[in-house]
Structure formats: structure tokens, C-alpha cells
PDB file of C-alpha atoms in Angstrom:
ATOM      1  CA  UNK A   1     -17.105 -30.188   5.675  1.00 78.00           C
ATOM      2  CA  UNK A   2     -18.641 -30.304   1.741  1.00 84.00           C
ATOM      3  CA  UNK A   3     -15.086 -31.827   0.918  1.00 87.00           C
ATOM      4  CA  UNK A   4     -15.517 -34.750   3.245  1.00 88.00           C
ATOM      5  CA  UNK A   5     -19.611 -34.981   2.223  1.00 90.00           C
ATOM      6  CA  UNK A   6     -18.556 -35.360  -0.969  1.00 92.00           C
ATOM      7  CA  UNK A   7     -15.782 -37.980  -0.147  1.00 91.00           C
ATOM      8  CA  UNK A   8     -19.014 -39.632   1.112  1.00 92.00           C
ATOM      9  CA  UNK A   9     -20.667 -39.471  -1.748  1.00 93.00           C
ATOM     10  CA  UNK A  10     -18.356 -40.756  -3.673  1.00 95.00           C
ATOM     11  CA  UNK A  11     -17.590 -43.957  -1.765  1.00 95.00           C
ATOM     12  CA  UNK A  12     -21.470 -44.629  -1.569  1.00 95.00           C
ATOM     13  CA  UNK A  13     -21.227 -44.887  -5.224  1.00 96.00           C
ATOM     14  CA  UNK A  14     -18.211 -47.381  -5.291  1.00 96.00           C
ATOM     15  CA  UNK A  15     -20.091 -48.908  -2.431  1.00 96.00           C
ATOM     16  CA  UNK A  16     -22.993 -49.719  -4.760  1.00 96.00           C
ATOM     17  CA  UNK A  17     -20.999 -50.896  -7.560  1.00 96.00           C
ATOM     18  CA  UNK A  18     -19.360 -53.134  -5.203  1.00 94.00           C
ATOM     19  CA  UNK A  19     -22.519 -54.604  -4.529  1.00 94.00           C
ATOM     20  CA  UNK A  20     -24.165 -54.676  -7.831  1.00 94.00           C
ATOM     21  CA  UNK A  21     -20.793 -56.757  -8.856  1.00 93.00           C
ATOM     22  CA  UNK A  22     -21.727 -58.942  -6.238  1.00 90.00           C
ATOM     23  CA  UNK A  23     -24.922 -59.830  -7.109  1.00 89.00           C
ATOM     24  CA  UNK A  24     -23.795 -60.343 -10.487  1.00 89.00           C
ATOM     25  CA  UNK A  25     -20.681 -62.501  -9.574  1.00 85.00           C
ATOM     26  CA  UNK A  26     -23.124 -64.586  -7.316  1.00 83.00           C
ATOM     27  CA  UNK A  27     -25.547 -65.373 -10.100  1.00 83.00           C
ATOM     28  CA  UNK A  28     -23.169 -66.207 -12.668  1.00 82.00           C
ATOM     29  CA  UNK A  29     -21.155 -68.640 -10.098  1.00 77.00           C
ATOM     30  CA  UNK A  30     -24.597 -69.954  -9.151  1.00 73.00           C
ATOM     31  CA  UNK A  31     -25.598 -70.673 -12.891  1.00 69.00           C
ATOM     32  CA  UNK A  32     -22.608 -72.190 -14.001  1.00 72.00           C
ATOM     33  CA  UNK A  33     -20.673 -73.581 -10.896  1.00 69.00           C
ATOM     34  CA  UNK A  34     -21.057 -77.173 -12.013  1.00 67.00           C
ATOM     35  CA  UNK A  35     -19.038 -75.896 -15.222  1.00 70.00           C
ATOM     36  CA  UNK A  36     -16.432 -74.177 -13.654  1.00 70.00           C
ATOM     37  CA  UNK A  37     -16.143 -77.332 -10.812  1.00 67.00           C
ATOM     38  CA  UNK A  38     -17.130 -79.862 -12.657  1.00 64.00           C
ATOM     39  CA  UNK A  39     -15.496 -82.685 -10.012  1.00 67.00           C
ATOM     40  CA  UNK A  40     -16.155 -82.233  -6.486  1.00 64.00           C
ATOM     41  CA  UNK A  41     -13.004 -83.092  -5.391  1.00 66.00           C
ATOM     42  CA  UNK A  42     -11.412 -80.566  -6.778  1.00 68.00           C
ATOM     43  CA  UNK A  43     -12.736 -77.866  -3.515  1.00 69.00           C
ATOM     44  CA  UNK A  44     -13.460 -79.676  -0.132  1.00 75.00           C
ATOM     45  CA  UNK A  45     -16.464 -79.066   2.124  1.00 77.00           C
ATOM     46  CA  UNK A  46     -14.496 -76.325   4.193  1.00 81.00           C
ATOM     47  CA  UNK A  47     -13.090 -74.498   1.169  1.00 78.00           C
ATOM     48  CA  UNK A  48     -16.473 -74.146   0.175  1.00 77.00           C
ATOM     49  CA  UNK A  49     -18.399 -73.256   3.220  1.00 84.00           C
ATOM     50  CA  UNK A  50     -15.166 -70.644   3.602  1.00 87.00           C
ATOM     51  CA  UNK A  51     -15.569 -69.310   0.061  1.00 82.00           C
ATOM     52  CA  UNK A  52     -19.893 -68.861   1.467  1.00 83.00           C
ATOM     53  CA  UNK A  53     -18.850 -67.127   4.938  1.00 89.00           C
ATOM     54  CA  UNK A  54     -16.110 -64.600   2.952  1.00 89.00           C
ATOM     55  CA  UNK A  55     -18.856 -63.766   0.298  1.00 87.00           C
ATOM     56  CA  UNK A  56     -21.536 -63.228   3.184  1.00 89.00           C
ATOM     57  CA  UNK A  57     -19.667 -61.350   5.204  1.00 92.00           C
ATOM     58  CA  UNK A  58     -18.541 -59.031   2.808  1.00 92.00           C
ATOM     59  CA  UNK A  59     -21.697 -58.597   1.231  1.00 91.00           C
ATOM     60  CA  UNK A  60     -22.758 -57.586   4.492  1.00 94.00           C
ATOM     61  CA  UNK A  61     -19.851 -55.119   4.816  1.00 95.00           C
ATOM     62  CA  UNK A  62     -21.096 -53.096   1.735  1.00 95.00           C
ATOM     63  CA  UNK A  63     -24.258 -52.943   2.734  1.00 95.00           C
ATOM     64  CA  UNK A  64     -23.756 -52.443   6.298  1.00 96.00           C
ATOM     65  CA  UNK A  65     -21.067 -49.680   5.542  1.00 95.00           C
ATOM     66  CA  UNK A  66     -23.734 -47.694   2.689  1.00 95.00           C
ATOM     67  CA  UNK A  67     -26.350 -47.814   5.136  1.00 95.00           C
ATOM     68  CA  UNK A  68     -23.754 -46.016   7.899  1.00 93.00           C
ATOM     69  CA  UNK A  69     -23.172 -43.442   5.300  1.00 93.00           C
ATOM     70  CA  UNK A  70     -26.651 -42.542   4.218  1.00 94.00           C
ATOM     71  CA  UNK A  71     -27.215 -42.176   7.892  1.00 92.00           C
ATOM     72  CA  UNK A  72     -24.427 -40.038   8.137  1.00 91.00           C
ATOM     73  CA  UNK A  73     -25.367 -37.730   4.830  1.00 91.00           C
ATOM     74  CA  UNK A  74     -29.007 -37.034   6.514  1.00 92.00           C
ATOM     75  CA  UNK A  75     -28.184 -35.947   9.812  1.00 90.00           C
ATOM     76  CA  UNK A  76     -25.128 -32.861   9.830  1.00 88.00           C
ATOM     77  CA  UNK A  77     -24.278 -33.518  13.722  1.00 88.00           C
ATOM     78  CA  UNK A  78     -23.237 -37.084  12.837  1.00 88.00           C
ATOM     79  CA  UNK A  79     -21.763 -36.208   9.437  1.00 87.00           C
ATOM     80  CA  UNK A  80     -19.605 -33.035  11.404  1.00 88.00           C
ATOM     81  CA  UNK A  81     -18.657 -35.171  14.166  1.00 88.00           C
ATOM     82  CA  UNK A  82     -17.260 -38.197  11.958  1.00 87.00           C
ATOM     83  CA  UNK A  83     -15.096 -36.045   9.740  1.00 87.00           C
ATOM     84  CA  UNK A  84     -13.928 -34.372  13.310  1.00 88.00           C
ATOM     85  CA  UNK A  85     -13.125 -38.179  13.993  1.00 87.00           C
ATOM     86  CA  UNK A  86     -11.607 -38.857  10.657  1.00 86.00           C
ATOM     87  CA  UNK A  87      -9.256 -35.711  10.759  1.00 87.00           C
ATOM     88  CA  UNK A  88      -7.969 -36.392  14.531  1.00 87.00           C
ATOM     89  CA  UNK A  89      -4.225 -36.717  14.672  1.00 90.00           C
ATOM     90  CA  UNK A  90      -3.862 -39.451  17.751  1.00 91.00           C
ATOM     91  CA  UNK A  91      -6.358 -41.697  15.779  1.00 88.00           C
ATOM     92  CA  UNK A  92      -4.201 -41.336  12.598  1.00 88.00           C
ATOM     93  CA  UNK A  93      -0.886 -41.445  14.453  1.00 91.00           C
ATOM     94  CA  UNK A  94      -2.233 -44.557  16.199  1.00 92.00           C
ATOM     95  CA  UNK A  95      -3.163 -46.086  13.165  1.00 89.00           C
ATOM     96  CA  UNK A  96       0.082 -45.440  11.384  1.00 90.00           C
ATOM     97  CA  UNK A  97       2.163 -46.914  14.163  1.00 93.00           C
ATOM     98  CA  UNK A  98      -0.138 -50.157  14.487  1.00 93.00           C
ATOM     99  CA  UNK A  99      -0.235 -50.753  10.681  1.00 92.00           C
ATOM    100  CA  UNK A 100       3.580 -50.758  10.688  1.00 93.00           C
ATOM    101  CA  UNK A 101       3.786 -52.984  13.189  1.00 94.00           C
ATOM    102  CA  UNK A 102       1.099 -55.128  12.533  1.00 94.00           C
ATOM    103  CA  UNK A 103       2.913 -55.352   8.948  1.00 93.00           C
ATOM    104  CA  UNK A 104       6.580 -56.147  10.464  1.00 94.00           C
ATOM    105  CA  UNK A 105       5.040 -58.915  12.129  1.00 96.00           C
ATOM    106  CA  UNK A 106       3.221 -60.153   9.359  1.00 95.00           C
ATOM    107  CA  UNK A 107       6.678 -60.301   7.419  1.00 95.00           C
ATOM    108  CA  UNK A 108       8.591 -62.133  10.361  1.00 96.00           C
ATOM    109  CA  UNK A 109       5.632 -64.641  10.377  1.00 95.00           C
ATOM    110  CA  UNK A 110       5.488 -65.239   6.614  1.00 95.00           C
ATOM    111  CA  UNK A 111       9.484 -65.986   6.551  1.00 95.00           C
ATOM    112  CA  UNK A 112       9.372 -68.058   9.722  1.00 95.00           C
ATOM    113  CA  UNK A 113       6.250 -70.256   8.298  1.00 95.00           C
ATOM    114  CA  UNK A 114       7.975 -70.411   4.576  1.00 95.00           C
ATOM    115  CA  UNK A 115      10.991 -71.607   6.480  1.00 94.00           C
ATOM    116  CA  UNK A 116       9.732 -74.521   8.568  1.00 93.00           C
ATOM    117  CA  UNK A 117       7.049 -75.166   5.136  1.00 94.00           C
ATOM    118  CA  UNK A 118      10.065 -75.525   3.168  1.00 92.00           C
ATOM    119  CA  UNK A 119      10.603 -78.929   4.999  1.00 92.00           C
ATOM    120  CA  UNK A 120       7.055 -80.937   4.931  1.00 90.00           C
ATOM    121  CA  UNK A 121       5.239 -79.776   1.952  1.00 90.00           C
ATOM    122  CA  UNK A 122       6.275 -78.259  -0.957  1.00 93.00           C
ATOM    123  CA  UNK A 123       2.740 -76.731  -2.135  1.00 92.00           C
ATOM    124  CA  UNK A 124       2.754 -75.396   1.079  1.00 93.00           C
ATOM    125  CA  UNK A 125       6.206 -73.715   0.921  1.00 95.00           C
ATOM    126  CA  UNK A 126       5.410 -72.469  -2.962  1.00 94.00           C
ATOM    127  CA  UNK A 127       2.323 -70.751  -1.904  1.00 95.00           C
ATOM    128  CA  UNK A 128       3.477 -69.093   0.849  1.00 95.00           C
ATOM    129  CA  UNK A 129       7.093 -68.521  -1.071  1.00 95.00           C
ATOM    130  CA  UNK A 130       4.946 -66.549  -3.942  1.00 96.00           C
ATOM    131  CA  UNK A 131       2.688 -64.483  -0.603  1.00 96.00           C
ATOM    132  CA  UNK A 132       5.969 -63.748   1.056  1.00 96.00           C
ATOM    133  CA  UNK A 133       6.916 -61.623  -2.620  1.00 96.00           C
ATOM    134  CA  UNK A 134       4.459 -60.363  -2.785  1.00 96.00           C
ATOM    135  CA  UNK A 135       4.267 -58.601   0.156  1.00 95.00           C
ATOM    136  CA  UNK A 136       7.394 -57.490  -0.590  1.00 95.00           C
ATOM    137  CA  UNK A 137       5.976 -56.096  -3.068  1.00 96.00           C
ATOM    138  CA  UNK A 138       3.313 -54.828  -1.714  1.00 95.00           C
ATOM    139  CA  UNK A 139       5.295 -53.364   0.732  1.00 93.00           C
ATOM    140  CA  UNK A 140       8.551 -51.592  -0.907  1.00 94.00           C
ATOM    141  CA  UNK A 141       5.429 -50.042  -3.686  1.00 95.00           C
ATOM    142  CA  UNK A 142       3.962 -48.612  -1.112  1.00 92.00           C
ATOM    143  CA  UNK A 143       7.571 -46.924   0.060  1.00 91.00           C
ATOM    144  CA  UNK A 144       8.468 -45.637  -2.911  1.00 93.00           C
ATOM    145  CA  UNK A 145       4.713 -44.179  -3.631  1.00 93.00           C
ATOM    146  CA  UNK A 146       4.764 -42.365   0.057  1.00 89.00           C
ATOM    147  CA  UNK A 147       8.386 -41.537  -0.366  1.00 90.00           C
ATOM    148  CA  UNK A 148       7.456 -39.598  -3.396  1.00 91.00           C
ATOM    149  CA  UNK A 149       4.470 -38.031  -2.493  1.00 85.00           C
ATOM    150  CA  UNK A 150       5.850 -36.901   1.267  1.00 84.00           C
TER     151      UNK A 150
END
């Protein structure tokens, strides 16, 4: 129980760096955004609203996720009954098996959208050439870091 309190602890710290760097990130791309952009064609309207909601959002995700743990480091029945949670083998087992598939999916539909890409639009096809490696990546780092630890 004072291992996973402390695990806790630990990512409330990382939570509030998190947010301190985004604060900090937000002021500095506030002050000098012209600079950095200095012709607005260069991001449309939508990239730019998207590049607002992802910021939000997470923002809110840090915040929203350190108050959850203080709440959880002030009462013991909640704090007990989440690391119960945490160390349950269905949930993991679950989670294992829907993260692999979720990623063989994700592979099939990154090689089926490169393919058809590769014969409209060539920006298209290079950026999602370049995501497709790496997720490869990604993925066969991952492998070779479980199959060495397990």
C-alpha cells in the first residue's frame, strides 16, 4: 500500500511539472506567435482551433488527473481500493489483449491508407510513409524491451 502511495506521489509531481511546462509553453507561444507564424497562411483556421482544443484538453487532463490523486492520498478507503483496482489481473489481462489488438489494427490501417495515399498526394503518402516507421519502431522497441525484461 506505501509502495503504490508513493507511486502517487511521484506522478503528482510529474503531474505538476507537466503543468507548469504548460503554462510556460502557452505564454511564450502567446508572446511570440506572430514570430514563429509570421504569414497566416502558413496554419489554416482548423489547424489552429485543433492545436487550441489539444492544448485545452490536455491541460485539463493534468489538472483533472492531480486533483483525482490528491483526493485519493487524503482518504485511505479510496487510495486501498484503487491500488486493489490497479493490481487486478482481468483488468490488466484485458488491457493487454485490447492494446495488442487495438495496435494490429492500427498497423493494417496505416499500410492500407499509405497504400491508396501513395496514388493522389504525395505529402500525404510521405507523412503517413514516415508514421507507418515509426510505429514500427515504436513497436519492435517495445518487443525487444519486454522480451528482455520478461
Amino acid at each position: 500500500m506505501e509502495e503504490y502511495r508513493e507511486r502517487i506521489k511521484r506522478e503528482n509531481i510529474w503531474l505538476r511539472i507537466g503543468i507548469v511546462l504548460m503554462l510556460i509553453f502557452d505564454v511564450v507561444l502567446g508572446v511570440f506567435w506572430d514570430d514563429i507564424f509570421p504569414d497566416p497562411r502558413t496554419m489554416t483556421d482548423q489547424a489552429r482551433s485543433m492545436q487550441s482544443v489539444l492544448f485545452f484538453g490536455f491541460w485539463l487532463y493534468l489538472i483533472v488527473r492531480l486533483m483525482i490523486n490528491c483526493k485519493k492520498l487524503r482518504d485511505p478507503d479510496k487510495l486501498e481500493a484503487d491500488s486493489r483496482r490497479q493490481k487486478d489481473e482481468r483488468r490488466i489481462l484485458v488491457g493487454e489483449k485490447a492494446a495488442k489488438l487495438s495496435g494490429n489494427l492500427i498497423f493494417a490501417g496505416l499500410m492500407v491508407a499509405v497504400f491508396v495515399s501513395s496514388f493522389y498526394n504525395m505529402a500525404v503518402f510521405n507523412t503517413l510513409y514516415y508514421t507507418l516507421w515509426a510505429y514500427l519502431a515504436v513497436r519492435v522497441g517495445c518487443w525487444f524491451y519486454y522480451s528482455r525484461k520478461y
